[in-house]
């Protein structure tokens, strides 16, 4: 009977190599359904193989789960076979993970950990203990038990240390940092986690590091998120460069692997010919062996399909060889995000760093690249134009969430760039795309409703609808639990009220700014502080407390320049300080400051700020009696103002204008029968991207006493994590 089983296994492997998964499963099921009994261990191995095929190539998670549960029953009667028992526990845990059954998943993982502890000190069992602790940490993080998650990861780290496996230590060290970034409770603990990652990474031989691209990407991304949170753009920049360079190298290697695979498939076809001459067959076989060796060196796999118990692929989409950024060695062998999602995330990071510097051409290229990647992956997940959240396979929900959240953030950046450039119609279109995605996937994108309301406020302010802008910013405050996001939206609403200009609106602005000003030093980083100092400085100007306003604004400018490197906000700070210098009769400094501000505004194609600066410069030249400069400046200002009025007219004429500024939130259909908690939990060990995005707020023009607040970066900590 063993020969029969071997034959059916071989036939199943043949069908799998040809992509005939259904036939492969039927071959294996023939063993399980046979009237003649096989040895229990044969049936167990067969059921594990079926479950693996189903998890890799279908959405039939429940069928896979049934095979694994049956395997567990059979394994109870076998006293040893610890390796098979561990594999069954691991695969069953992944099944529960995919269907969102966290309690039974934790139960299975604890059984696995009890088994590894009972067997004694064996390296293989230590590695399986690492596997179970990793999955347990992920399950606990989904439930919001971050301390429990860190404890499980620390146990895994201890096991990795005991078996002297630095790459595995690095996996757990980065995962621990990841959880700390998701739940930032203590600055010192987060810094210690960062330092431990650095120490372990440096201890790994450089050649071995090159063989761990997944860890390289993961480590660099986490360091970037950490630096962004601290608003430490200067020290984040080298990590961005490393990440971008690593992606380009990996893309080249992936292309090389694909070409080798194509060549190998052609050789396989040639070798399958029965009329092939012996000499030709020998030569082709030699070439085949050589290519297989090349692939083995590049991917770590001996050949396709030979890893019978690979971990499940995220999203249940089959991916080709070399299309995976492996984080840890077997039996963990997992990935944080699929390679395509990481590529898109790298594009997004480059956009986030390039946009405040005015590198809009490169940003546009990266936005297009990232969105193309995401659209392709959404199609693979079955998300086409007519598909809504209720139509998704349950096991695809969380992977779809990764790509949808990335897509929303690309669109958010696009809105920010277009508002900065006064391309209001393009901003409308991107905002409407965000709204449409949200309406189709309201549970998965629940945290994005706050972002959409904030962007509606930014758009409304940019086109001069200040009452509507304030409304949407206040709505955004209600839609988030993030203290940071609430603080920033209160600042934005305050600036809108300041631009309205009457006494009641100024009073409202003070009511919004005051509480944030009182706690501005409690936030991590300086982003909230630079925003509230800007708004507070404007209020002091309205109260004619010019010297105190100058002090606050100068402090805000210094922080913005030193930490954020945000040219848009620097330009606006300079413009206000130039206005103050003029009001205080410091015309020499006013001229110098305003010229610097105009240079930056031109670099950013920021037409409203240019007009604002020009209006102050015109007043300066008039006071100094420089009639020629005044006339020349006023003429250029008029030209820019006409350009802006034309753009505003086009925006107001658009069919989307009223829909965006209307003082109502978008209505969505409530879903039925969907596991909301699971849909929102995100992928394995997901990070809250914590990426600062720009905003665009315009002032009433051309009044020089008014203000704009463009691109004060915001940080979001919504309920959904990527």
XYZ file of C-alpha atoms in Angstrom:
722
model
C 0.000 0.000 0.000
C 2.914 2.338 0.616
C 3.816 2.019 -3.064
C 0.278 3.104 -4.003
C 0.543 6.114 -1.729
C 3.962 7.027 -3.138
C 2.561 6.778 -6.656
C -0.411 9.032 -5.891
C 1.855 11.533 -4.118
C 4.118 11.631 -7.171
C 1.147 12.082 -9.510
C -0.207 14.887 -7.320
C 3.160 16.629 -7.438
C 3.197 16.291 -11.236
C -0.260 17.889 -11.543
C 0.724 20.663 -9.140
C 3.824 21.479 -11.190
C 1.532 21.914 -14.214
C -0.831 24.155 -12.258
C -3.577 21.507 -12.200
C -4.401 21.930 -8.532
C -7.817 20.280 -8.711
C -6.330 17.087 -10.133
C -3.540 17.154 -7.544
C -6.104 17.364 -4.730
C -8.145 14.510 -6.230
C -5.061 12.273 -6.311
C -4.396 12.930 -2.656
C -8.042 12.607 -1.629
C -8.089 9.181 -3.262
C -5.777 8.030 -0.450
C -8.020 9.446 2.266
C -11.206 8.054 0.710
C -9.819 4.608 -0.087
C -11.714 1.586 1.280
C -8.357 0.000 1.969
C -6.746 1.414 5.103
C -3.348 3.071 4.912
C -1.049 3.541 7.876
C -2.207 6.544 9.970
C 1.035 8.382 9.276
C 0.443 8.090 5.518
C -3.036 9.538 5.881
C -1.736 12.337 8.111
C 0.960 13.342 5.608
C -1.608 13.236 2.810
C -4.137 15.405 4.652
C -1.451 17.924 5.555
C -0.497 18.109 1.884
C -4.134 18.613 0.822
C -4.586 21.358 3.390
C -1.434 23.102 2.171
C -2.607 22.981 -1.453
C -6.021 24.341 -0.532
C -4.531 27.184 1.497
C -2.069 28.106 -1.248
C -4.344 27.897 -4.241
C -7.946 28.410 -3.138
C -10.257 30.125 -0.689
C -11.466 26.765 0.621
C -10.160 27.343 4.135
C -12.886 25.313 5.858
C -12.086 22.255 3.737
C -8.418 22.611 4.655
C -9.375 22.997 8.310
C -11.370 19.752 8.216
C -8.369 17.831 6.895
C -6.140 19.296 9.599
C -8.575 18.548 12.402
C -8.809 14.947 11.158
C -4.994 14.805 11.087
C -4.904 15.896 14.696
C -7.223 13.059 15.717
C -5.028 10.546 13.913
C -1.868 11.967 15.458
C -3.244 11.467 18.968
C -2.827 7.705 18.501
C 0.815 8.104 17.448
C 3.187 8.607 20.387
C 6.015 10.329 18.485
C 5.905 12.176 15.120
C 6.495 15.505 16.863
C 7.433 17.225 13.605
C 4.132 16.283 11.939
C 2.178 17.306 15.032
C 3.846 20.714 15.015
C 3.138 21.181 11.321
C -0.501 20.284 11.871
C -0.786 22.783 14.730
C 0.864 25.508 12.658
C -1.323 25.009 9.591
C -4.492 24.750 11.693
C -3.556 28.000 13.430
C -3.248 29.667 10.020
C -6.698 28.370 9.052
C -8.245 29.865 12.180
C -6.351 33.093 11.466
C -7.819 33.312 7.960
C -11.402 32.847 9.141
C -10.941 35.231 12.059
C -11.383 32.614 14.796
C -8.854 34.013 17.269
C -9.821 32.054 20.461
C -9.439 28.584 18.851
C -6.266 29.804 17.129
C -4.747 30.733 20.484
C -5.845 27.384 21.928
C -4.098 25.466 19.137
C -0.929 27.528 19.515
C -0.799 26.929 23.266
C -1.089 23.185 22.585
C 1.809 23.491 20.165
C 3.885 25.348 22.730
C 3.086 22.712 25.384
C 4.233 20.006 22.974
C 7.545 21.720 22.184
C 8.174 22.297 25.900
C 7.515 18.620 26.736
C 9.860 17.183 24.122
C 13.011 18.691 25.614
C 15.966 20.578 24.233
C 15.951 19.826 20.515
C 16.783 22.463 17.949
C 13.823 21.512 15.758
C 11.428 21.914 18.685
C 12.997 25.282 19.600
C 12.351 26.416 16.048
C 8.743 25.240 16.231
C 8.417 27.110 19.521
C 9.553 30.232 17.625
C 6.873 29.545 15.016
C 4.084 29.226 17.579
C 5.180 32.269 19.584
C 5.264 34.336 16.397
C 1.711 33.355 15.454
C 0.500 33.795 19.031
C 1.955 37.306 19.155
C 0.080 38.158 15.981
C -3.214 36.803 17.334
C -2.781 38.761 20.572
C -2.007 41.990 18.699
C -5.220 41.583 16.689
C -7.108 41.415 19.988
C -5.290 44.543 21.169
C -3.263 42.684 23.812
C 0.028 44.361 22.936
C 1.773 43.468 26.188
C 0.869 39.814 25.699
C 2.103 40.042 22.124
C 5.463 41.419 23.257
C 5.750 38.671 25.905
C 5.210 35.976 23.245
C 7.800 37.594 20.996
C 10.298 37.809 23.859
C 9.840 34.053 24.403
C 10.567 33.520 20.722
C 13.626 35.743 20.991
C 14.943 33.651 23.890
C 14.513 30.444 21.845
C 16.291 32.027 18.865
C 19.148 33.055 21.159
C 19.405 29.543 22.638
C 19.881 28.008 19.178
C 22.365 30.791 18.208
C 20.360 31.944 15.183
C 21.006 35.706 14.644
C 18.596 35.996 11.694
C 15.830 34.548 13.844
C 16.802 36.862 16.702
C 16.504 39.748 14.268
C 13.050 38.566 13.223
C 11.810 38.697 16.816
C 13.638 41.940 17.612
C 12.005 43.710 14.651
C 8.614 42.224 15.509
C 8.942 43.557 19.071
C 9.821 47.005 17.710
C 6.801 46.727 15.429
C 4.431 46.178 18.365
C 6.008 49.058 20.293
C 5.368 51.337 17.313
C 1.746 50.192 17.186
C 1.292 50.910 20.897
C 3.750 53.656 21.780
C 3.560 53.786 25.589
C 7.106 54.552 26.657
C 9.745 56.475 24.685
C 12.584 54.615 26.407
C 11.164 51.166 25.627
C 10.761 52.082 21.968
C 14.317 53.431 21.797
C 15.650 50.261 23.453
C 13.809 48.147 20.871
C 15.370 50.211 18.064
C 18.853 49.868 19.561
C 18.480 46.101 19.932
C 17.547 45.819 16.251
C 20.632 47.834 15.315
C 22.940 45.696 17.474
C 21.657 42.375 16.118
C 21.671 43.571 12.509
C 25.288 44.698 12.838
C 26.227 41.317 14.330
C 24.993 39.451 11.239
C 27.624 38.811 8.588
C 27.122 41.192 5.612
C 26.888 38.258 3.183
C 24.137 36.716 5.277
C 22.323 40.036 5.392
C 22.125 39.985 1.610
C 20.322 36.644 1.891
C 17.665 38.169 4.168
C 15.942 40.757 1.945
C 12.704 40.465 3.909
C 14.451 41.392 7.143
C 16.285 44.230 5.399
C 13.024 45.757 4.125
C 11.225 45.166 7.422
C 14.007 46.696 9.518
C 14.407 49.762 7.297
C 10.648 50.389 7.174
C 10.308 50.153 10.946
C 13.223 52.553 11.412
C 11.533 54.999 9.025
C 8.226 54.773 10.902
C 10.106 55.375 14.147
C 11.906 58.441 12.778
C 8.704 59.801 11.239
C 7.004 59.509 14.584
C 9.807 61.557 16.137
C 9.679 64.014 13.194
C 13.366 63.196 12.696
C 13.418 63.523 8.916
C 17.155 64.058 8.743
C 17.982 60.671 10.275
C 15.135 58.963 8.441
C 16.478 60.010 5.021
C 19.358 57.438 4.888
C 16.877 54.654 5.660
C 14.629 55.853 2.817
C 17.605 55.792 0.443
C 18.602 52.286 1.628
C 15.054 51.063 1.180
C 14.679 52.481 -2.317
C 18.048 51.038 -3.386
C 17.142 47.625 -1.921
C 13.862 47.625 -3.829
C 15.613 48.330 -7.128
C 18.118 45.509 -6.506
C 15.316 43.127 -5.576
C 13.330 44.073 -8.685
C 16.342 43.282 -10.857
C 16.809 39.928 -9.141
C 13.113 39.124 -9.487
C 13.295 39.874 -13.202
C 16.354 37.629 -13.491
C 14.514 34.813 -11.680
C 11.533 35.175 -14.001
C 13.780 34.913 -17.042
C 15.468 31.800 -15.625
C 12.068 30.281 -14.900
C 10.968 30.958 -18.451
C 14.109 29.287 -19.754
C 13.635 26.335 -17.378
C 10.052 25.818 -18.545
C 11.217 25.795 -22.158
C 13.856 23.178 -21.282
C 11.252 21.045 -19.521
C 9.116 21.094 -22.655
C 12.050 20.119 -24.849
C 13.047 17.285 -22.514
C 9.492 15.919 -22.568
C 9.846 15.092 -26.272
C 10.156 11.351 -26.851
C 12.103 11.739 -30.111
C 14.941 13.743 -28.547
C 18.419 12.463 -29.419
C 20.506 11.135 -26.497
C 23.280 13.711 -27.003
C 20.782 16.580 -27.136
C 18.957 15.246 -24.088
C 22.241 15.068 -22.155
C 23.139 18.645 -23.081
C 19.680 19.948 -22.175
C 19.687 18.040 -18.877
C 23.055 19.555 -18.017
C 21.715 23.027 -18.772
C 18.574 22.287 -16.755
C 20.678 21.294 -13.729
C 22.749 24.455 -14.068
C 19.655 26.718 -14.139
C 18.114 24.875 -11.190
C 21.341 25.466 -9.254
C 21.215 29.172 -10.140
C 17.635 29.372 -8.933
C 18.541 27.537 -5.739
C 21.298 30.049 -5.020
C 19.008 32.993 -5.725
C 15.892 31.802 -3.906
C 16.964 29.155 -1.433
C 14.563 26.626 -2.970
C 15.742 23.484 -4.699
C 12.940 23.508 -7.247
C 9.324 24.464 -7.638
C 6.789 22.650 -5.584
C 9.246 20.636 -3.516
C 8.520 22.444 -0.249
C 5.475 20.407 0.633
C 4.540 22.293 3.767
C 5.196 25.925 3.006
C 3.324 28.436 5.142
C 0.192 29.925 3.702
C 0.567 32.832 1.284
C -1.121 36.026 2.354
C -4.365 36.629 0.527
C -4.492 33.069 -0.806
C -3.048 34.226 -4.097
C -0.454 31.909 -5.552
C 2.792 33.730 -6.151
C 5.711 32.664 -8.259
C 9.147 31.678 -7.081
C 11.184 34.641 -5.870
C 7.988 36.631 -5.288
C 8.277 36.577 -1.525
C 10.267 38.623 0.986
C 11.011 35.918 3.527
C 11.388 37.227 7.080
C 12.661 34.160 8.887
C 13.952 30.658 8.158
C 11.696 27.562 8.284
C 9.573 26.584 10.064
C 8.570 30.261 10.404
C 9.381 31.153 6.807
C 6.797 33.923 6.805
C 6.548 37.405 5.400
C 5.238 40.649 6.851
C 3.601 41.827 3.647
C 3.650 40.437 0.102
C 6.450 41.802 -2.022
C 4.060 43.854 -4.162
C 2.650 45.566 -1.063
C 6.181 46.330 0.141
C 7.077 47.779 -3.273
C 3.981 49.998 -3.126
C 4.851 51.011 0.434
C 8.364 52.007 -0.651
C 6.847 54.183 -3.383
C 4.576 55.750 -0.763
C 7.493 56.470 1.570
C 9.395 58.179 -1.260
C 6.303 60.312 -1.965
C 5.968 61.252 1.699
C 9.584 62.429 1.829
C 9.595 64.109 -1.578
C 6.317 66.003 -1.401
C 7.225 68.541 1.332
C 10.393 69.331 -0.632
C 8.379 70.129 -3.733
C 9.657 67.125 -5.730
C 6.270 66.776 -7.372
C 7.449 65.193 -10.619
C 9.089 62.288 -8.772
C 6.077 62.076 -6.457
C 3.682 61.836 -9.407
C 5.775 59.031 -10.898
C 5.802 57.120 -7.612
C 2.080 57.643 -7.011
C 1.367 56.248 -10.466
C 3.726 53.315 -9.881
C 2.295 52.460 -6.472
C -1.329 52.717 -7.585
C -0.620 50.499 -10.604
C 0.841 47.816 -8.333
C -2.156 48.038 -6.013
C -4.748 47.896 -8.794
C -3.102 44.750 -10.207
C -3.146 43.071 -6.793
C -6.768 44.056 -6.142
C -7.771 42.391 -9.409
C -5.957 39.221 -8.309
C -8.036 39.315 -5.125
C -11.194 39.533 -7.242
C -11.800 43.228 -6.554
C -13.025 44.656 -9.851
C -15.192 47.706 -10.518
C -18.477 46.178 -9.338
C -17.200 44.326 -6.271
C -18.132 45.606 -2.828
C -17.082 44.596 0.667
C -19.964 42.138 1.086
C -18.830 40.253 -2.026
C -15.347 39.460 -0.729
C -14.210 36.011 0.288
C -13.722 36.086 4.039
C -10.099 34.999 3.791
C -9.362 37.900 1.410
C -10.733 40.673 3.595
C -7.603 41.517 5.532
C -5.251 41.288 2.539
C -7.611 43.487 0.560
C -7.430 45.892 3.479
C -3.664 46.235 3.100
C -3.905 47.294 -0.534
C -6.982 49.473 -0.030
C -5.345 51.378 2.833
C -2.225 51.922 0.737
C -4.394 53.099 -2.159
C -6.177 55.602 0.077
C -2.843 57.000 1.264
C -1.595 57.435 -2.295
C -4.808 59.303 -3.130
C -4.417 61.393 0.028
C -0.949 62.455 -1.088
C -2.288 63.227 -4.535
C -4.985 65.475 -3.041
C -2.335 67.244 -0.949
C -0.059 67.847 -3.943
C -2.883 69.086 -6.176
C -4.163 71.482 -3.501
C -0.650 72.839 -2.990
C -0.374 73.476 -6.749
C -3.909 74.961 -6.840
C -4.981 72.183 -9.231
C -8.383 72.056 -7.585
C -10.196 69.962 -10.209
C -7.545 67.231 -10.007
C -7.813 67.340 -6.203
C -11.588 66.933 -6.503
C -11.196 63.850 -8.669
C -8.768 62.186 -6.259
C -11.036 63.015 -3.303
C -14.052 61.546 -5.064
C -12.052 58.383 -5.768
C -11.313 58.143 -2.037
C -14.997 58.610 -1.258
C -16.042 55.923 -3.765
C -13.590 53.380 -2.353
C -14.807 54.182 1.143
C -18.451 53.725 0.128
C -17.651 50.309 -1.359
C -15.489 49.108 1.558
C -16.751 51.021 4.614
C -15.695 48.476 7.249
C -12.201 47.850 5.943
C -11.680 51.591 5.410
C -13.520 52.748 8.523
C -10.517 54.694 9.848
C -10.298 56.541 6.531
C -13.571 58.386 7.090
C -11.700 60.755 9.395
C -9.048 61.336 6.720
C -11.704 61.973 4.074
C -13.476 64.527 6.277
C -10.151 66.232 6.945
C -9.403 66.389 3.217
C -12.870 67.776 2.500
C -11.999 70.507 4.978
C -8.679 71.138 3.241
C -10.354 71.386 -0.144
C -13.112 73.678 1.166
C -10.538 75.972 2.792
C -8.381 76.042 -0.349
C -11.305 77.287 -2.446
C -12.362 79.892 0.137
C -15.325 78.068 1.746
C -14.197 78.594 5.339
C -17.465 77.808 7.147
C -17.682 74.470 5.345
C -13.993 73.805 6.006
C -14.418 74.322 9.753
C -17.433 71.993 9.759
C -15.510 69.138 8.136
C -12.485 69.555 10.394
C -14.716 69.368 13.480
C -16.390 66.253 12.048
C -12.962 64.705 11.542
C -12.184 65.305 15.238
C -15.276 63.263 16.156
C -14.247 60.351 13.918
C -10.891 59.487 15.473
C -9.586 58.351 18.842
C -6.120 59.661 17.992
C -5.179 62.594 20.228
C -2.680 63.725 17.607
C -5.220 63.708 14.797
C -7.791 65.448 16.957
C -5.266 68.148 17.877
C -4.275 68.809 14.274
C -7.877 68.966 13.029
C -8.686 71.435 15.823
C -5.777 73.578 14.610
C -7.040 73.382 11.011
C -10.559 74.352 12.099
C -9.119 77.253 14.096
C -7.279 78.584 11.033
C -10.513 78.378 9.021
C -12.305 80.384 11.711
C -9.464 82.930 11.753
C -9.869 83.333 7.981
C -13.604 84.040 8.410
C -12.417 87.062 10.339
C -15.309 88.127 12.583
C -15.138 88.339 16.385
C -17.279 85.249 17.000
C -15.114 83.132 14.684
C -11.938 84.367 16.361
C -13.397 83.380 19.714
C -14.142 79.893 18.368
C -10.609 79.656 17.035
C -9.217 80.478 20.476
C -11.454 77.839 22.070
C -9.990 75.243 19.679
C -6.348 76.298 19.877
C -6.150 76.904 23.648
C -6.536 73.271 24.818
C -4.052 72.014 22.212
C -1.549 74.729 23.118
C -1.736 73.654 26.751
C -0.687 70.062 25.988
C 1.520 70.598 22.938
C 4.664 69.328 24.715
C 2.975 66.004 25.538
C 3.026 64.798 21.922
C 5.838 62.690 20.484
C 7.710 64.802 17.940
C 7.027 68.442 17.067
C 4.333 68.241 14.401
C 1.458 69.256 16.653
C 3.613 71.941 18.257
C 4.484 73.596 14.929
C 0.820 73.601 13.954
C -0.509 75.091 17.154
C 2.273 77.730 17.329
C 1.283 78.794 13.807
C -2.402 79.175 14.707
C -1.645 80.789 18.073
C 0.660 83.282 16.372
C -2.156 84.260 14.002
C -4.533 84.841 16.931
C -1.963 87.023 18.700
C -1.588 89.057 15.494
C -5.358 89.639 15.386
C -5.150 90.824 18.986
C -2.327 93.213 17.935
C 0.129 91.523 20.305
C 2.730 91.651 17.556
C 5.930 91.062 19.511
C 4.564 87.996 21.313
C 3.181 86.708 18.012
C 6.627 87.171 16.483
C 8.251 85.152 19.295
C 5.804 82.238 18.975
C 6.024 82.163 15.198
C 9.812 82.342 15.234
C 9.874 79.347 17.555
C 7.490 77.458 15.267
C 9.628 78.281 12.228
C 12.765 77.050 13.971
C 11.121 73.717 14.863
C 9.691 73.317 11.363
C 13.016 74.023 9.683
C 15.055 71.846 12.068
C 12.823 68.780 12.304
C 10.176 68.670 9.591
C 12.128 70.058 6.642
C 8.749 71.064 5.238
C 9.231 73.819 2.659
C 5.529 74.585 2.428
C 5.131 75.309 6.097
C 8.473 77.140 6.213
C 7.257 79.371 3.384
C 4.055 80.225 5.247
C 5.863 80.918 8.505
C 8.232 83.232 6.627
C 5.349 85.075 5.016
C 3.670 85.788 8.340
C 6.972 86.786 9.945
C 7.613 89.083 6.977
C 4.214 90.689 7.555
C 5.040 91.109 11.236
C 8.435 92.632 10.472
C 6.717 95.133 8.191
C 4.131 95.956 10.869
C 6.983 96.465 13.367
C 8.769 98.768 10.883
C 11.676 96.349 10.406
C 11.689 96.774 6.634
C 15.176 95.334 6.055
C 14.277 92.023 7.664
C 10.823 92.073 6.063
C 12.331 92.340 2.555
C 14.797 89.501 3.209
C 12.199 87.181 4.752
C 9.567 87.779 2.074
C 11.985 87.163 -0.788
C 12.949 83.826 0.781
C 9.290 82.941 1.188
C 8.497 83.827 -2.441
C 11.388 81.654 -3.666
C 10.043 78.657 -1.745
C 6.442 79.251 -2.864
C 7.572 79.353 -6.502
C 9.539 76.137 -6.071
C 6.380 74.466 -4.738
C 4.134 75.926 -7.498
C 2.086 77.243 -4.565
C 0.076 80.011 -6.274
C -2.011 81.137 -3.244
C 1.074 81.573 -1.076
C 2.851 83.391 -3.915
C -0.059 85.839 -4.125
C -0.037 86.265 -0.375
C 3.705 87.029 -0.330
C 3.381 89.367 -3.309
C 0.609 91.330 -1.572
C 2.853 91.865 1.476
C 5.815 92.793 -0.749
C 3.666 95.337 -2.576
C 2.773 96.931 0.780
C 6.476 96.948 1.707
C 7.551 98.641 -1.538
C 4.752 101.196 -1.140
C 5.911 102.070 2.385
C 9.511 102.401 1.202
C 8.432 104.540 -1.746
C 9.939 102.139 -4.287
C 7.407 102.935 -6.982
C 9.037 100.831 -9.696
C 9.198 97.678 -7.566
C 5.680 98.314 -6.348
C 4.259 98.542 -9.882
C 6.216 95.527 -11.127
C 5.202 93.479 -8.102
C 1.533 94.492 -8.323
C 1.449 93.554 -12.011
C 2.878 90.089 -11.292
C 0.451 89.715 -8.388
C -2.504 90.599 -10.643
C -1.383 88.015 -13.196
C -1.148 85.316 -10.515
C -4.470 86.353 -9.013
C -6.216 86.062 -12.391
C -4.704 82.589 -12.799
C -5.983 81.571 -9.361
C -9.462 83.018 -10.020
C -9.678 80.990 -13.237
C -8.747 77.826 -11.337
C -11.288 78.598 -8.615
C -14.009 79.203 -11.212
C -13.293 75.809 -12.777
C -13.437 74.167 -9.357
C -16.768 75.801 -8.466
C -18.210 74.774 -11.845
C -17.316 71.127 -11.322
C -20.064 68.589 -10.569
C -18.069 67.425 -7.531
C -17.664 70.806 -5.806
C -20.966 70.901 -3.892
C -20.731 67.215 -3.009
C -17.305 67.726 -1.407
C -18.002 70.891 0.583
C -21.592 70.013 1.597
C -22.004 70.077 5.385
C -23.006 66.420 5.699
C -20.972 63.275 6.110
C -21.103 60.669 3.373
C -23.820 58.105 4.064
C -22.843 54.450 3.857
C -24.829 51.223 3.868
C -24.295 49.205 7.040
C -23.084 45.698 6.358
C -24.690 42.500 7.511
C -23.078 39.164 8.215
C -19.503 40.429 8.092
C -16.947 39.837 10.789
C -16.140 43.506 11.361
C -13.442 42.871 13.924
C -11.639 40.582 11.533
C -12.078 42.923 8.591
C -10.490 45.738 10.557
C -7.730 43.732 12.226
C -5.352 43.966 9.307
C -2.668 41.583 8.167
C -0.236 39.652 10.226
C 1.637 41.900 12.643
C 0.450 44.952 10.748
C 1.971 48.352 11.388
C 0.066 51.557 11.685
C 1.909 53.383 8.936
C 1.994 56.602 10.905
C 2.846 58.462 7.708
C 2.504 62.253 7.850
C 0.405 63.637 5.025
C 0.093 67.212 3.875
C -2.932 69.448 3.964
C -3.756 72.487 1.906
C -5.475 75.476 3.503
C -5.802 78.734 1.610
C -6.390 82.260 2.868
C -8.841 84.863 1.575
C -6.989 86.783 -1.075
C -5.341 89.198 -1.496
C -5.634 90.555 2.076
C -2.128 90.497 3.567
C -3.377 90.170 7.137
C -4.988 86.817 6.418
C -3.276 83.496 6.731
C -2.770 80.188 5.041
C -1.830 76.956 6.672
C -0.593 74.586 4.033
C 0.960 71.218 4.637
C 1.117 71.039 8.380
C 1.850 67.335 8.506
C -0.576 65.125 10.342
C -0.205 61.818 12.041
C -3.007 59.312 12.115
C -3.616 56.584 14.562
C -6.991 55.229 13.569
C -8.557 51.943 14.502
C -7.183 50.123 11.477
C -3.566 49.026 11.186
C -1.476 48.036 8.112
